[in-house]
Structures are given as C-alpha cells and as structure tokens.
Coordinates of C-alpha atoms in Angstrom, one line a residue:
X11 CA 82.1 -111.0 48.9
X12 CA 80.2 -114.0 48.4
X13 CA 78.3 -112.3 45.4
X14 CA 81.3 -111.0 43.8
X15 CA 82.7 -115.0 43.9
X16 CA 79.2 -116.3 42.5
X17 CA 79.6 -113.6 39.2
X18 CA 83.3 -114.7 38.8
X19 CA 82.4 -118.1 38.9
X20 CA 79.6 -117.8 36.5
X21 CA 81.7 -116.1 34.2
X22 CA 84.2 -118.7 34.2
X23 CA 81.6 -121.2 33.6
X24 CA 80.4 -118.9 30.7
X25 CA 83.9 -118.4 29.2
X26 CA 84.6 -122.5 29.5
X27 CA 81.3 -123.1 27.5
X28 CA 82.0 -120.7 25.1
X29 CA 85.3 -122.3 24.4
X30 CA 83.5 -126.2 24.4
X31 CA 81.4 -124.2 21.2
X32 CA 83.6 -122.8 19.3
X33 CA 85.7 -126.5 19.4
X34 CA 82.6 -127.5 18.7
X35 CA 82.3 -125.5 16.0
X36 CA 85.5 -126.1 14.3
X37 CA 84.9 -130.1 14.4
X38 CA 81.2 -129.7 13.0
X39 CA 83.1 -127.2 10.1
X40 CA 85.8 -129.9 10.0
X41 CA 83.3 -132.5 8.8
X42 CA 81.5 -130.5 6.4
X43 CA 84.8 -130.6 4.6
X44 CA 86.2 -133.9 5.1
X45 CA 82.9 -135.7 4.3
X46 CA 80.9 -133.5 1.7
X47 CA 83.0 -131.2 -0.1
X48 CA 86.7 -132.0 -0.2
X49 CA 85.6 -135.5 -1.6
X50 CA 83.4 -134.5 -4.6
X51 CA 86.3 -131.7 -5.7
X52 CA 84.3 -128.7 -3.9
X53 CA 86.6 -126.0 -1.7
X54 CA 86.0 -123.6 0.9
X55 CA 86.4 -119.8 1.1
X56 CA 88.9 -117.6 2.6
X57 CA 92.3 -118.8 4.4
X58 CA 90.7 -122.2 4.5
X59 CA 90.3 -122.6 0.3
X60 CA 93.4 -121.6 0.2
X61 CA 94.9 -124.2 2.8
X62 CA 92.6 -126.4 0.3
X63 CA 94.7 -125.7 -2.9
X64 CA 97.7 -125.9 -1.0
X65 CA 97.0 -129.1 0.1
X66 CA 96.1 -130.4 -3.0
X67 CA 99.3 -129.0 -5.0
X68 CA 102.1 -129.7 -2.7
X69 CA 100.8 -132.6 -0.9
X70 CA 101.0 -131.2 2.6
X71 CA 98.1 -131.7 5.2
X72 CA 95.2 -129.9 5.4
X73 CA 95.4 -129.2 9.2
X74 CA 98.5 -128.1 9.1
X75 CA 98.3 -125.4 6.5
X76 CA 94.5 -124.1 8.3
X77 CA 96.9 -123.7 10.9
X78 CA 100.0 -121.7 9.8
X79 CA 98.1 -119.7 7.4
X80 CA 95.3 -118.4 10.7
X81 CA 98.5 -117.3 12.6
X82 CA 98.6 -113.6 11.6
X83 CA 95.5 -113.1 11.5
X84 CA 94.9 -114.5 15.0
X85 CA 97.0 -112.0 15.9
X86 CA 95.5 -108.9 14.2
X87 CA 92.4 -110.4 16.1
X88 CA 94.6 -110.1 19.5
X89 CA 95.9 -106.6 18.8
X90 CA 91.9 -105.2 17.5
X91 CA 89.6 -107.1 19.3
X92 CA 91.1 -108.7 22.5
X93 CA 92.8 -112.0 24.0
X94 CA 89.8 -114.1 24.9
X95 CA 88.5 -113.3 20.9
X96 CA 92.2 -114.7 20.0
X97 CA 91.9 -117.6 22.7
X98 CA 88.6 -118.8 21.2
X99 CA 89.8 -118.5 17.3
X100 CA 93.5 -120.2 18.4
X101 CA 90.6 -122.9 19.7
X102 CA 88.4 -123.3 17.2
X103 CA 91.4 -123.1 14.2
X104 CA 92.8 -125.5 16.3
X105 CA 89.7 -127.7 16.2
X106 CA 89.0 -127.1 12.9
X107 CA 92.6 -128.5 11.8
X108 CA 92.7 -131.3 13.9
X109 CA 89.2 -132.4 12.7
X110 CA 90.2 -132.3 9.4
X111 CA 93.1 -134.8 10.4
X112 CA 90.9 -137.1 12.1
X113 CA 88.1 -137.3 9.5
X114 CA 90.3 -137.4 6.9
X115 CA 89.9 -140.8 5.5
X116 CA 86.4 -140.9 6.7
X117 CA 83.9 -142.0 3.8
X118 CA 81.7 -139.0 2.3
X119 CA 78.4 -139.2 3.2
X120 CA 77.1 -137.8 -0.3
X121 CA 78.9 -138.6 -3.8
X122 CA 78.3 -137.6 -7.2
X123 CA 74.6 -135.3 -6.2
X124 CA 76.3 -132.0 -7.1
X125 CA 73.4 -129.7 -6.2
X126 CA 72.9 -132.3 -2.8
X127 CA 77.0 -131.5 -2.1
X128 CA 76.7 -128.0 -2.0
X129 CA 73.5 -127.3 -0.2
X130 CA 74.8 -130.2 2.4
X131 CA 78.2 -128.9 2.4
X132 CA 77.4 -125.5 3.2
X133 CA 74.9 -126.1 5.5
X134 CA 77.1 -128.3 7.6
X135 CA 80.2 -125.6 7.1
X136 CA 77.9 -122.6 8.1
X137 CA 76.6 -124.3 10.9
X138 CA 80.5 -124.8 12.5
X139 CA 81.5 -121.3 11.9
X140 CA 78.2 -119.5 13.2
X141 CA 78.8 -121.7 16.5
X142 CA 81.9 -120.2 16.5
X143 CA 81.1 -116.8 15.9
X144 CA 78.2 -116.7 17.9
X145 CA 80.9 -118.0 21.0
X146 CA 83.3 -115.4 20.7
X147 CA 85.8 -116.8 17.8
X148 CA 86.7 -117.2 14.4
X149 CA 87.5 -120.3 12.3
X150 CA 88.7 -118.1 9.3
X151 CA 91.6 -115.3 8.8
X152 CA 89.3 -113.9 6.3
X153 CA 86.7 -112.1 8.2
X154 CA 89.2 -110.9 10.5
X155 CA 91.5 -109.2 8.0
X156 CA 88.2 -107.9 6.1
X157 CA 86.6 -106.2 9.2
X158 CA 90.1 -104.5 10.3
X159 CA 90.9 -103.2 6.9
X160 CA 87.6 -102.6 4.9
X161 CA 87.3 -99.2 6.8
X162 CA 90.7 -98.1 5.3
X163 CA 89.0 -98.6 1.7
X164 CA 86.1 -97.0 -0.3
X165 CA 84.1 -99.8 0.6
X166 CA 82.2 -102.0 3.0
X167 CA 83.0 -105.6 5.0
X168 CA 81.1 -107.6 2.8
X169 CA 82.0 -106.4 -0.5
X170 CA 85.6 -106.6 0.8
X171 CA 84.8 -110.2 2.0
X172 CA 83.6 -111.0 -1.6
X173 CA 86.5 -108.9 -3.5
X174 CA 88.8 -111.5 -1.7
X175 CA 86.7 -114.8 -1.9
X176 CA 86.5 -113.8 -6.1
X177 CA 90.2 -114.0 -6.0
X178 CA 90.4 -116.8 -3.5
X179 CA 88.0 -118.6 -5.9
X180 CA 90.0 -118.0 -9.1
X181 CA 92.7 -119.9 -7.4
X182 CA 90.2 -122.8 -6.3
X183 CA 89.7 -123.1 -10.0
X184 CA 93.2 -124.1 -11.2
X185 CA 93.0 -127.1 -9.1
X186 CA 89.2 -128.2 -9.4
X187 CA 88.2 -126.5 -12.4
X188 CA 85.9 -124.3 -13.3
X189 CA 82.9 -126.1 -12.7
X190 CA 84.6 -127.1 -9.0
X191 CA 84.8 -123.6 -8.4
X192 CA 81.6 -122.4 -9.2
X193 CA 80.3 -124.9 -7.0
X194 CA 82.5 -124.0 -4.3
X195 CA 81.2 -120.4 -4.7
X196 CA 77.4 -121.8 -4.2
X197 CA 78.6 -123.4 -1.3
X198 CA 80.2 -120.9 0.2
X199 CA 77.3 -118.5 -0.6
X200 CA 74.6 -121.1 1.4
X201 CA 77.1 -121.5 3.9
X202 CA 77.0 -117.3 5.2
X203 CA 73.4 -117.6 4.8
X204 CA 73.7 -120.5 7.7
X205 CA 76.0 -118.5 9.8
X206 CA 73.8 -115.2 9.6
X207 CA 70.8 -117.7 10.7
X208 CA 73.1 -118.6 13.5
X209 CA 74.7 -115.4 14.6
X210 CA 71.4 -114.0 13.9
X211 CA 72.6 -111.0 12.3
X212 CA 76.1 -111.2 11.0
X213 CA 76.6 -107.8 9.4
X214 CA 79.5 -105.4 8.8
X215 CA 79.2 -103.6 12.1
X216 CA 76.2 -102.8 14.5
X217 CA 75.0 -99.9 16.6
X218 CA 74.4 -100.5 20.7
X219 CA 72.1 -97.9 21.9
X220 CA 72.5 -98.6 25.9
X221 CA 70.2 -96.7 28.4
X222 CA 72.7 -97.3 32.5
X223 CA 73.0 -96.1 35.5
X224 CA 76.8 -96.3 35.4
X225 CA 77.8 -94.1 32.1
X226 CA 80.9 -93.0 33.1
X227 CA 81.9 -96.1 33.8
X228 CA 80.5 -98.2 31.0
X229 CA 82.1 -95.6 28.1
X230 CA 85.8 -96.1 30.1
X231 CA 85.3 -99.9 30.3
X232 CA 84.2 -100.0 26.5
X233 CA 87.5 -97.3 25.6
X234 CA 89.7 -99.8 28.0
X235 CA 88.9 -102.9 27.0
X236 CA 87.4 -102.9 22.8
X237 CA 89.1 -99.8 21.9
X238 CA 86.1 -98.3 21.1
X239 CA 84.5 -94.6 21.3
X240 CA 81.2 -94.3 22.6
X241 CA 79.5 -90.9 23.4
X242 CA 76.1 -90.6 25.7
X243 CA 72.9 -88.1 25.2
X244 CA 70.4 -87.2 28.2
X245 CA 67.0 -89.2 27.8
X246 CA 64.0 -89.0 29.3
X247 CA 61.4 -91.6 30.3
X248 CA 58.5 -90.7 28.3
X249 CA 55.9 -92.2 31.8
X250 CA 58.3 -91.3 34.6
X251 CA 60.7 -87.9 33.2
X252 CA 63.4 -89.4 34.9
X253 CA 66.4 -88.3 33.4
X254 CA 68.9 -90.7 31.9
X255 CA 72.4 -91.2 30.0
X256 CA 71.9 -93.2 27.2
X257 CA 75.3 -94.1 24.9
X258 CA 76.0 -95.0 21.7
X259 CA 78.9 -97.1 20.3
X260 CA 79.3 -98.5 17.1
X261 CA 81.0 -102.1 16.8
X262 CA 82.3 -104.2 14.0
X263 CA 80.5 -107.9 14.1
X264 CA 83.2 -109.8 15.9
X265 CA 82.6 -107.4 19.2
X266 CA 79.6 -107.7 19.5
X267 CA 79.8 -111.2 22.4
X268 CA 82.6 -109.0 24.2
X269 CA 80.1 -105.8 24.3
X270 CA 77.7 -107.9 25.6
X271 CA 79.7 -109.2 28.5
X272 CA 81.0 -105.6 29.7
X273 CA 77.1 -104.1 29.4
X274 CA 76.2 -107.3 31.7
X275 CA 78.9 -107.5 33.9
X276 CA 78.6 -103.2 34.5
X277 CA 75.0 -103.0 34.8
X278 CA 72.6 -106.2 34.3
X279 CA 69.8 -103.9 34.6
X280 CA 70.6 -101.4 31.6
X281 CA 68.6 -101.3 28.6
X282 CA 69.5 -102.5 25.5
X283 CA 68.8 -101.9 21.6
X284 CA 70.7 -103.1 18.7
X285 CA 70.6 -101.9 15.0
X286 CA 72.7 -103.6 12.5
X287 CA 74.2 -101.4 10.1
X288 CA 75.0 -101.9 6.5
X289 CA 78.4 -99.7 6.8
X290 CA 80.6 -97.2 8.5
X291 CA 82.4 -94.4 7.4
X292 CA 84.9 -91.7 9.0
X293 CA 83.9 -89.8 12.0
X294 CA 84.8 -91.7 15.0
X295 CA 84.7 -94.9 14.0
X296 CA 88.6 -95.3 13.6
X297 CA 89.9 -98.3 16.7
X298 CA 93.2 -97.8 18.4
X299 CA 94.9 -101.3 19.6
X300 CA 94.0 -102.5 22.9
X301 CA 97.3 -104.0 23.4

C-alpha cells in the first residue's frame, strides 16, 4: 500500500513539473516574440502568425486571438491524444498568450540586425515550444491539426506542416511585406531546428519496439488509453533462450511522453528501443478517439 502511494505521489509530482514546463515554455516562446521578432516586423508560423496578422489588421490583442484561435485544436488534441496532452497545451497557450500581454511593451532586445533577429528570434521561439513539447503540450494548433490529418492525405506530417506554413506565410506577407515574410520563414525554419534539438527527435511518428513481462496488459493499456494498435512477436534472448513477447506500436510525435508513462508505470523493467520514422501509411496505423 505504501508503495502504491509513493508511485502515485511521484507521478503527481511528475505531472505538476511537467505543467511548470510547458508554462515555462509558453512564457520563454512569449518573449521571443514580444522582444525580437514582433518589433523588427518578423511573424511566427502556424495558428500563432496568424493571431499575428490579426493583430496587426484589426487591432485586437495578441493574447487573445493565440487564444481563441488554439481552442479547436485543443480539442482535436483532447479527442486523439488524451486530457492531460489537452491540459498541458490549454497551459502552455495559456502562457504563451498571457506572456505576450505582459511583455508587450517591453523594449526589443535587438533592432534593425535582420540576420541577428531571426537567428535570435527563432532560437528563443524554438526553445519555448520544444519545452513544451518535450513536457507533454503544445503551444501551436498547427502541429496538432497536421499530425491528425496528414495520414488522410498522399503525404507526410512535415510536408503537410510546410503546405500550411507556405500559406500561412503568404498571409504574413500582406502585412510585413515580402521581405518580412521571408524572414519570418528563416525564423521559423531555425526555430524547428531548436525544437528537434530539444525534443531530440521531433519526427512525423516513431516506432516503440518494447520487450515486458506484462504484454497483455501493456497492448490493452496502450488500445485504452492512446487509441493505438500494437501487436507482439515471441523473442528470444540470444545468452539466456528465454522466451519473450516483444510489441510493436507506432505513434505520432505528440504521444510519445504519454507512451512513456504507460511503459513505466506497467513495467519499469521492460526494454526499450525507439526508431523514428520518416512516415506512415495504411495498414493499422488508423487511431480511433479515446473519448
């Protein structure tokens, strides 16, 4: 009993920091914008370069429009990938809009430089979303929407994640020009590169190979709670011949923390690989909702 109370309140105190990192996140992101590129006429990707132009056009704030934009794509992230992901991106949109209140008439810490604005810029922004996404959450619909739809088309996450960010681009140009938008496009571009430093190994989806002594178990927990298929294969230990089950599941990028939490919290003792994969295509890779 007293075990069982020591996992639960290490998991709480797991799920808590998590949550102080993806705020974290979203206030680091924040500043990146409020103090490098917003100032010097350079714009974001995704949900939040639009909230940019919208800003910009009709005069509304920033925070709010990061905020009502994120809203249905918080929820696909509910309905696909599960209420603590939803929890942690309500917290770290959250964050990220109310930063961008708070900093807003804070002084830019680089003018004019524009090759020094968009290396700084989207350092500082990759570094706030890969906390974030390393934690368990996202600060951008974009991703989300990309991961749950790009297997419905003839082509992979990141070109879909580009496709959009062209168009999302185009748009940036009508308010900042050209020249604002290729710019924002650089530092967008430097500012993945960050978060797959971060996340170490951001990619469309990955493959867990997991070797357990609780299969069954594991493969219902994964079909339960990620709304994932996994399938198993007998192994052998190439010393010992003991027989194993080892499974495979394939998961998209913004499972993979969850995945991690059910293989520890089932069996801390399994063994673990992880290949990242550069796309998935029909067979079983098609995810039902979990709620």
């Amino acid at each position: 009993m007293g075990t069982i109370k020591k996992h639960r309140a290490g998991n709480k105190a797991k799920l808590i920091f998590r949550g102080f990192m993806v705020i974290l996140g979203g206030f680091i992101a924040a500043y990146g914008l409020e103090t490098v590129l917003i100032p010097n006429n350079v714009s974001d990707g995704g949900v939040t370069g639009v909230s940019i132009v919208g800003s910009k056009l009709f005069g509304l704030p920033l925070g709010v429009l990061i905020a009502l934009l994120n809203i249905p794509f918080v929820w696909l992230g509910y309905k696909q990938i599960g209420k603590s992901f939803a929890i942690n991106s309500i917290l770290g949109i959250a964050s990220l809009a109310i930063g961008t209140k708070l900093m807003h008439h804070t002084p830019a810490i680089i003018e004019g430089d524009t090759l020094l604005v968009t290396v700084v810029g989207g350092i500082i922004l990759g570094l706030g979303l890969g906390i974030a996404l390393r934690n368990g959450g996202a600060l951008d619909g974009i991703d989300m929407l990309a991961v749950l739809l790009s297997r419905k088309l003839p082509f992979g996450t990141n070109d879909f994640i580009l496709m959009l960010n062209v168009g999302v681009f185009a748009i940036v140009s009508t308010v900042f020009g050209l020249q604002g938008a290729i710019l924002s496009a650089i530092a967008y571009f430097i500012a993945a590169k960050v978060i797959h430093i971060v996340e170490e190994g951001l990619s469309g989806s990955k493959t867990f190979q997991i070797i357990t002594t609780e299969p069954e178990v594991m493969i219902v927990t994964i079909r339960d709670r990620l709304g994932r298929s996994a399938t198993y294969k007998e192994a052998y230990g190439g010393y010992s011949h003991e027989k194993f089950k080892e499974i495979t599941c394939v998961i998209n990028r913004l499972e993979e923390t969850k995945l991690k939490e059910i293989i520890n919290e089932i069996d801390p003792q399994s063994f673990v690989t992880v290949y990242e994969v550069a796309e998935v295509k029909g067979g079983n890779f098609k995810k039902r909702d979990i709620h």
